[in-house]
CSV table of C-alpha atoms in Angstrom, one decimal:
chain,number,residue,atom,x,y,z
A,1,MET,CA,0.2,-0.6,-0.4
A,2,ILE,CA,1.1,3.3,-0.6
A,3,PRO,CA,1.7,5.6,2.1
A,4,MET,CA,0.2,8.5,1.7
A,5,LEU,CA,0.1,11.7,3.7
A,6,GLU,CA,-2.2,13.6,4.7
A,7,ASP,CA,-3.4,16.5,2.9
A,8,SER,CA,-6.3,18.1,3.2
A,9,PHE,CA,-7.1,21.9,1.8
A,10,GLU,CA,-9.0,23.7,3.6
A,11,ILE,CA,-9.8,27.4,2.4
A,12,GLY,CA,-11.9,30.4,2.7
A,13,GLY,CA,-13.8,28.1,5.5
A,14,LYS,CA,-14.7,25.3,2.9
A,15,LYS,CA,-12.7,22.1,2.6
A,16,LEU,CA,-12.1,21.2,-1.0
A,17,SER,CA,-11.5,17.4,-2.0
A,18,SER,CA,-9.7,19.0,-5.2
A,19,ARG,CA,-7.2,21.0,-5.6
A,20,LEU,CA,-8.1,22.5,-9.9
A,21,PHE,CA,-10.6,25.4,-9.6
A,22,ILE,CA,-11.9,25.7,-12.6
A,23,GLY,CA,-13.8,28.6,-15.3
A,24,THR,CA,-16.7,29.3,-16.7
A,25,GLY,CA,-16.0,31.2,-19.8
A,26,LYS,CA,-14.6,30.4,-23.2
A,27,TYR,CA,-16.7,27.1,-23.4
A,28,ALA,CA,-17.7,26.4,-27.1
A,29,SER,CA,-21.5,25.5,-25.1
A,30,ASP,CA,-22.3,26.3,-21.6
A,31,SER,CA,-23.6,23.2,-21.8
A,32,MET,CA,-19.8,21.0,-21.3
A,33,ILE,CA,-20.3,22.7,-18.4
A,34,PRO,CA,-21.5,19.9,-16.1
A,35,ASP,CA,-20.1,16.5,-17.3
A,36,VAL,CA,-16.8,19.4,-17.2
A,37,CYS,CA,-17.4,19.5,-13.4
A,38,ASN,CA,-17.8,15.4,-13.5
A,39,SER,CA,-14.1,15.4,-15.0
A,40,THR,CA,-11.9,17.8,-13.2
A,41,GLY,CA,-13.9,16.6,-9.8
A,42,ALA,CA,-13.2,20.3,-9.0
A,43,CYS,CA,-15.1,22.2,-6.3
A,44,VAL,CA,-14.6,25.7,-7.5
A,45,ILE,CA,-16.3,27.2,-10.2
A,46,THR,CA,-15.7,31.1,-11.2
A,47,VAL,CA,-17.8,33.2,-13.2
A,48,ALA,CA,-18.3,37.8,-13.8
A,49,LEU,CA,-21.0,39.1,-13.7
A,50,ARG,CA,-22.3,40.8,-16.5
A,51,ARG,CA,-24.6,44.2,-17.8
A,52,VAL,CA,-27.8,42.0,-19.0
A,53,ASP,CA,-28.1,42.4,-22.8
A,54,PHE,CA,-31.9,43.1,-23.4
A,55,ASN,CA,-31.5,42.8,-27.0
A,56,ALA,CA,-29.4,39.1,-27.3
A,57,ILE,CA,-31.9,35.9,-26.1
A,58,THR,CA,-28.5,34.5,-24.1
A,59,ASP,CA,-28.7,30.5,-22.4
A,60,ASN,CA,-28.5,31.5,-18.0
A,61,VAL,CA,-25.0,29.9,-17.2
A,62,MET,CA,-25.6,29.3,-13.8
A,63,GLN,CA,-28.6,26.3,-14.7
A,64,HIS,CA,-25.0,24.6,-15.7
A,65,ILE,CA,-23.2,24.8,-13.2
A,66,PRO,CA,-23.8,21.8,-10.7
A,67,SER,CA,-24.7,22.8,-7.3
A,68,HIS,CA,-22.4,22.0,-5.0
A,69,MET,CA,-19.9,24.0,-6.4
A,70,GLN,CA,-18.3,26.2,-4.6
A,71,LEU,CA,-19.5,29.6,-7.2
A,72,MET,CA,-16.3,31.9,-6.8
A,73,PRO,CA,-17.1,35.5,-9.0
A,74,ASN,CA,-15.0,37.0,-10.1
A,75,THR,CA,-14.9,41.3,-10.7
A,76,SER,CA,-13.6,41.2,-14.4
A,77,GLY,CA,-14.5,44.7,-15.7
A,78,ALA,CA,-13.0,46.4,-13.2
A,79,ARG,CA,-10.8,49.1,-13.7
A,80,THR,CA,-10.8,51.4,-9.9
A,81,ALA,CA,-10.9,49.5,-6.5
A,82,ASP,CA,-14.4,50.5,-6.1
A,83,GLU,CA,-15.8,48.3,-8.7
A,84,ALA,CA,-14.1,46.2,-7.8
A,85,ILE,CA,-16.1,46.4,-4.3
A,86,ARG,CA,-19.2,47.5,-7.0
A,87,ILE,CA,-19.3,43.9,-8.3
A,88,ALA,CA,-18.0,42.5,-5.1
A,89,ARG,CA,-21.5,43.9,-3.9
A,90,LEU,CA,-23.3,43.1,-6.2
A,91,ALA,CA,-21.6,39.5,-6.3
A,92,ARG,CA,-23.1,38.6,-3.1
A,93,ALA,CA,-26.5,40.5,-3.2
A,94,THR,CA,-27.1,36.8,-5.9
A,95,GLY,CA,-27.0,34.8,-3.4
A,96,CYS,CA,-23.8,32.9,-4.4
A,97,GLY,CA,-22.1,33.3,-1.4
A,98,ASN,CA,-18.9,35.4,0.0
A,99,TRP,CA,-16.2,34.2,-2.7
A,100,ILE,CA,-15.2,37.1,-4.3
A,101,LYS,CA,-11.3,37.3,-6.9
A,102,ILE,CA,-10.4,40.9,-7.4
A,103,GLU,CA,-9.8,41.0,-10.7
A,104,VAL,CA,-8.9,44.7,-10.9
A,105,ILE,CA,-7.2,45.5,-14.7
A,106,THR,CA,-7.3,48.8,-16.9
A,107,ASP,CA,-4.5,47.1,-19.1
A,108,ASN,CA,-6.5,46.1,-22.5
A,109,LYS,CA,-3.3,44.6,-23.8
A,110,TYR,CA,-2.2,42.5,-21.5
A,111,LEU,CA,-4.8,42.4,-18.7
A,112,LEU,CA,-2.2,42.6,-16.2
A,113,PRO,CA,-3.6,43.7,-12.9
A,114,ASP,CA,-3.4,46.2,-10.8
A,115,GLY,CA,-1.9,45.6,-7.3
A,116,TYR,CA,-2.5,48.5,-5.9
A,117,GLN,CA,-6.3,48.8,-6.4
A,118,THR,CA,-6.3,45.0,-5.7
A,119,ALA,CA,-5.5,45.1,-2.3
A,120,LYS,CA,-7.3,48.2,-1.1
A,121,ALA,CA,-10.4,46.3,-2.2
A,122,THR,CA,-8.8,43.7,-0.6
A,123,GLU,CA,-9.0,44.5,2.6
A,124,ILE,CA,-11.4,47.1,2.5
A,125,LEU,CA,-13.8,44.0,1.4
A,126,THR,CA,-12.7,41.4,3.9
A,127,LYS,CA,-13.7,44.1,6.3
A,128,GLU,CA,-17.3,43.3,5.0
A,129,GLY,CA,-17.2,39.7,5.4
A,130,PHE,CA,-15.9,38.6,2.3
A,131,ALA,CA,-13.2,35.2,1.0
A,132,VAL,CA,-11.1,37.3,-1.4
A,133,PHE,CA,-9.1,35.7,-3.2
A,134,PRO,CA,-6.6,38.6,-5.4
A,135,TYR,CA,-5.3,37.9,-8.9
A,136,ILE,CA,-2.5,40.3,-9.1
A,137,ASN,CA,1.3,39.8,-10.6
A,138,PRO,CA,4.0,37.7,-8.7
A,139,ASP,CA,4.7,40.1,-6.1
A,140,LEU,CA,6.3,39.9,-3.2
A,141,TYR,CA,6.2,43.5,-1.9
A,142,VAL,CA,1.9,43.0,-2.7
A,143,ALA,CA,1.0,39.3,-1.6
A,144,ARG,CA,2.4,41.0,2.0
A,145,ASP,CA,-0.2,43.4,1.7
A,146,LEU,CA,-2.4,41.2,0.8
A,147,VAL,CA,-1.9,38.9,3.3
A,148,ASN,CA,-2.0,41.8,5.3
A,149,ALA,CA,-5.8,43.7,4.8
A,150,GLY,CA,-6.6,40.0,5.6
A,151,ALA,CA,-6.9,37.7,1.5
A,152,VAL,CA,-7.9,34.3,1.9
A,153,ALA,CA,-5.8,33.9,-0.1
A,154,ILE,CA,-3.3,34.5,-3.2
A,155,MET,CA,-4.0,34.1,-7.1
A,156,PRO,CA,-0.6,34.4,-9.0
A,157,LEU,CA,-0.7,34.8,-12.2
A,158,GLY,CA,1.3,32.4,-14.7
A,159,ALA,CA,1.3,34.4,-17.6
A,160,PRO,CA,-1.1,37.0,-18.2
A,161,ILE,CA,-4.6,35.6,-19.1
A,162,GLY,CA,-5.7,33.8,-21.7
A,163,THR,CA,-1.7,33.2,-23.4
A,164,ASN,CA,-1.2,29.3,-22.7
A,165,ARG,CA,1.9,30.1,-22.5
A,166,GLY,CA,2.7,28.2,-19.1
A,167,ILE,CA,4.4,30.0,-15.6
A,168,ARG,CA,6.8,31.9,-17.7
A,169,THR,CA,6.7,33.7,-13.6
A,170,GLU,CA,8.1,30.9,-12.3
A,171,GLU,CA,10.2,32.4,-9.6
A,172,MET,CA,8.4,34.7,-8.5
A,173,ILE,CA,5.7,32.4,-7.8
A,174,ASN,CA,8.9,30.8,-6.0
A,175,ILE,CA,8.9,33.1,-4.1
A,176,LEU,CA,5.3,34.0,-3.2
A,177,ILE,CA,5.3,29.9,-2.0
A,178,ASP,CA,7.7,30.2,0.4
A,179,ASP,CA,7.7,34.0,1.6
A,180,ILE,CA,4.3,33.5,2.2
A,181,ASP,CA,1.3,32.4,4.4
A,182,LEU,CA,-1.3,32.3,2.6
A,183,PRO,CA,-2.7,29.6,0.4
A,184,ILE,CA,-0.7,30.0,-3.8
A,185,ILE,CA,-3.5,29.4,-5.8
A,186,VAL,CA,-1.6,29.7,-9.8
A,187,ASP,CA,-4.5,31.8,-12.3
A,188,ALA,CA,-3.6,32.8,-16.0
A,189,GLY,CA,-1.1,31.3,-18.6
A,190,ILE,CA,-2.2,27.5,-17.0
A,191,GLY,CA,-1.8,25.9,-21.0
A,192,LYS,CA,-1.3,22.8,-20.4
A,193,PRO,CA,-1.8,21.0,-17.5
A,194,SER,CA,2.1,19.9,-17.7
A,195,HIS,CA,2.1,23.7,-16.9
A,196,ALA,CA,0.0,23.1,-13.7
A,197,CYS,CA,1.6,20.1,-12.6
A,198,GLN,CA,4.9,21.9,-12.1
A,199,ALA,CA,3.2,24.6,-10.5
A,200,MET,CA,1.6,21.5,-7.7
A,201,GLU,CA,5.9,20.0,-7.9
A,202,ALA,CA,6.7,23.3,-7.3
A,203,GLY,CA,4.0,23.4,-3.8
A,204,ALA,CA,1.5,25.9,-5.2
A,205,ASP,CA,-1.8,25.0,-3.0
A,206,ALA,CA,-4.5,24.7,-6.2
A,207,CYS,CA,-4.4,26.2,-9.9
A,208,LEU,CA,-7.2,27.7,-11.2
A,209,VAL,CA,-7.2,26.8,-15.3
A,210,ASN,CA,-10.3,28.3,-17.2
A,211,THR,CA,-9.5,29.2,-21.7
A,212,ALA,CA,-7.3,25.6,-21.8
A,213,ILE,CA,-10.2,23.3,-21.0
A,214,ALA,CA,-12.3,25.5,-22.7
A,215,THR,CA,-10.5,25.7,-26.1
A,216,SER,CA,-9.8,22.4,-26.2
A,217,GLU,CA,-11.1,20.1,-28.5
A,218,ASN,CA,-12.3,18.1,-25.9
A,219,PRO,CA,-12.9,20.3,-22.2
A,220,VAL,CA,-13.8,16.5,-20.6
A,221,LEU,CA,-10.9,14.8,-21.7
A,222,MET,CA,-8.9,18.2,-21.2
A,223,GLY,CA,-10.6,18.1,-17.7
A,224,LYS,CA,-9.9,15.3,-16.6
A,225,ALA,CA,-6.1,15.6,-17.5
A,226,PHE,CA,-5.6,18.5,-15.1
A,227,ALA,CA,-7.1,16.7,-12.2
A,228,ASP,CA,-4.8,13.3,-13.0
A,229,ALA,CA,-2.0,16.4,-13.3
A,230,ILE,CA,-2.2,18.8,-10.6
A,231,ARG,CA,-3.1,15.6,-8.3
A,232,ALA,CA,0.6,14.2,-9.7
A,233,GLY,CA,2.5,17.5,-9.1
A,234,ARG,CA,0.8,17.4,-4.8
A,235,ASN,CA,1.9,14.1,-5.0
A,236,ALA,CA,5.5,14.8,-6.0
A,237,PHE,CA,5.5,17.5,-3.7
A,238,LEU,CA,4.4,16.0,-0.9
A,239,ALA,CA,6.8,12.6,-1.7
A,240,LYS,CA,10.2,16.3,-2.3
A,241,ALA,CA,11.9,15.5,-4.8
A,242,GLY,CA,14.9,13.6,-4.4
A,243,GLY,CA,18.3,17.2,-5.1
A,244,THR,CA,19.9,17.4,-8.8
A,245,ARG,CA,23.5,17.1,-9.5
A,246,GLN,CA,25.9,18.5,-13.1
A,247,PHE,CA,28.1,14.3,-13.6
A,248,ALA,CA,26.2,11.1,-13.5
A,249,SER,CA,25.1,9.8,-10.9
A,250,ALA,CA,24.4,5.5,-11.8
A,251,SER,CA,21.4,3.8,-9.8
A,252,SER,CA,23.0,0.2,-10.5
A,253,PRO,CA,25.8,-0.5,-8.4
A,254,LEU,CA,28.7,-0.8,-9.3
A,255,THR,CA,30.4,-3.7,-8.9
A,256,GLY,CA,29.5,-7.0,-9.7
A,257,PHE,CA,29.7,-6.8,-14.1
A,258,ILE,CA,29.7,-9.9,-15.5
A,259,ARG,CA,32.9,-9.3,-18.1
A,260,ASN,CA,34.1,-10.6,-21.4
A,261,HIS,CA,37.6,-9.7,-20.9
A,262,GLU,CA,38.6,-10.2,-17.4
A,263,GLY,CA,40.8,-7.2,-16.7
A,264,LEU,CA,39.7,-4.7,-18.8
A,265,SER,CA,37.8,-1.5,-17.0
B,1,MET,CA,-39.7,59.6,-18.2
B,2,ILE,CA,-36.3,59.0,-19.4
B,3,ILE,CA,-34.6,56.2,-18.0
B,4,THR,CA,-31.1,54.8,-17.9
B,5,ILE,CA,-31.3,51.2,-17.7
B,6,ASN,CA,-27.3,49.5,-18.7
B,7,GLY,CA,-25.7,52.8,-19.4
B,8,GLU,CA,-29.1,52.6,-22.1
B,9,LYS,CA,-31.2,55.8,-21.9
B,10,MET,CA,-34.6,54.6,-22.3
B,11,ALA,CA,-38.1,56.5,-22.5
B,12,PHE,CA,-41.8,55.5,-20.9
B,13,ASP,CA,-45.1,56.6,-20.6
B,14,GLN,CA,-46.4,55.7,-17.5
B,15,GLU,CA,-44.7,54.3,-13.7
B,16,MET,CA,-43.4,50.3,-13.5
B,17,SER,CA,-41.9,49.3,-11.0
B,18,ILE,CA,-38.4,46.9,-11.0
B,19,MET,CA,-41.0,43.7,-11.5
B,20,THR,CA,-43.3,44.6,-13.9
B,21,PHE,CA,-40.0,46.3,-16.5
B,22,LEU,CA,-37.9,43.0,-15.7
B,23,ASN,CA,-40.8,41.1,-16.7
B,24,SER,CA,-41.6,44.0,-19.7
B,25,LYS,CA,-38.3,42.4,-21.2
B,26,LYS,CA,-38.7,38.5,-19.9
B,27,ILE,CA,-36.1,38.5,-17.5
B,28,LYS,CA,-36.5,36.0,-14.7
B,29,PRO,CA,-35.9,38.0,-10.6
B,30,ASP,CA,-34.2,35.3,-9.6
B,31,SER,CA,-32.2,34.8,-12.5
B,32,VAL,CA,-30.6,39.0,-12.2
B,33,VAL,CA,-29.8,40.6,-9.5
B,34,VAL,CA,-30.6,44.9,-9.9
B,35,GLU,CA,-29.2,48.0,-8.8
B,36,LEU,CA,-31.0,51.6,-8.3
B,37,ASN,CA,-29.0,54.5,-7.8
B,38,GLN,CA,-26.4,52.9,-7.3
B,39,CYS,CA,-28.4,51.1,-4.7
B,40,ILE,CA,-28.2,47.3,-4.2
B,41,ILE,CA,-32.1,45.9,-3.9
B,42,SER,CA,-33.1,43.0,-3.0
B,43,ALA,CA,-36.2,41.1,-5.1
B,44,ASP,CA,-38.7,41.0,-1.7
B,45,LYS,CA,-38.8,44.8,-3.4
B,46,TYR,CA,-38.6,44.2,-7.3
B,47,LYS,CA,-42.6,44.7,-6.5
B,48,THR,CA,-43.0,48.4,-4.6
B,49,THR,CA,-39.5,49.9,-5.5
B,50,TRP,CA,-41.2,52.3,-8.8
B,51,LEU,CA,-38.4,53.7,-10.7
B,52,ASN,CA,-38.2,57.5,-11.1
B,53,PRO,CA,-36.6,59.5,-13.8
B,54,ASN,CA,-33.1,60.1,-14.0
B,55,ASP,CA,-32.7,57.2,-12.0
B,56,ARG,CA,-30.3,54.5,-12.6
B,57,LEU,CA,-30.8,50.8,-13.2
B,58,GLU,CA,-28.7,48.3,-13.7
B,59,ILE,CA,-29.7,45.0,-13.7
B,60,LEU,CA,-26.8,42.2,-14.2
B,61,ARG,CA,-26.5,38.6,-14.6
B,62,PHE,CA,-23.1,35.6,-14.4
B,63,VAL,CA,-21.6,34.5,-17.2
B,64,GLY,CA,-19.7,32.6,-18.4
B,65,GLY,CA,-16.2,33.6,-17.0
B,66,GLY,CA,-12.5,32.8,-15.8
């Protein structure tokens, strides 16, 4: 029997059975979402809040989200702390709970988050009883501000949103993993299961994946692949990898060789 | 009267409540969250909250996002 370490994951007052968080954006059809929830085993799912378009009949994404899922609304579209706070309050008024992923973005090319505005929003919303999950550049000082502001986790980006470019900020994320005493959930840029595995091996607590699953040719199968990768990476982290070295180190004994010509080395 | 709804100016002949407006657009009240002049209106107040000239009404719902 494989000796398994105790590995419960509790965050925002909830005990979670999966370290893969998923999104609901960019699916060819929202009707795939229940099957993706099932194949990933995810417990947490993100949504965005937008104005109703009175001229278009649109599907209601909520009807596709299984009732057991923990909703994590985001504040996408917010350009300032005040706008993020407004969106967070509206989201909570829907009755979906008190989780909120803070996104404050003014840069439209790279969609990079504004750390200062994010920290301001986090401080206020925490005081209002929200469980705040801020999306940030992996910056140590911003992360420390967020700890002081009461965030329940830190969500550093691996690469700009939707780029599928992988963990380009690896060194900076590793610093957060080492120094910040809050769960680190790597968000944005994860394009393949191997990227998620890499983040988990490094000691991240969870990953949020949207684009890579939703825009794959088979989101249900890709969702399973991500779940497997997250589990593999987490187990590898817990198992603690052996050290690296420059020169070869034989895995088999260096004695007792059979020789055709005794005496030759 | 003119009311700005979701950023768009709309003209109405008659007085109406938030619920009346939602019904006119065939919007299920439990599928949206409503803000009137930057104050959140709880669903149980939709029938009794009447709209006034120059009000700013926001009607929002969850959509797919990451």
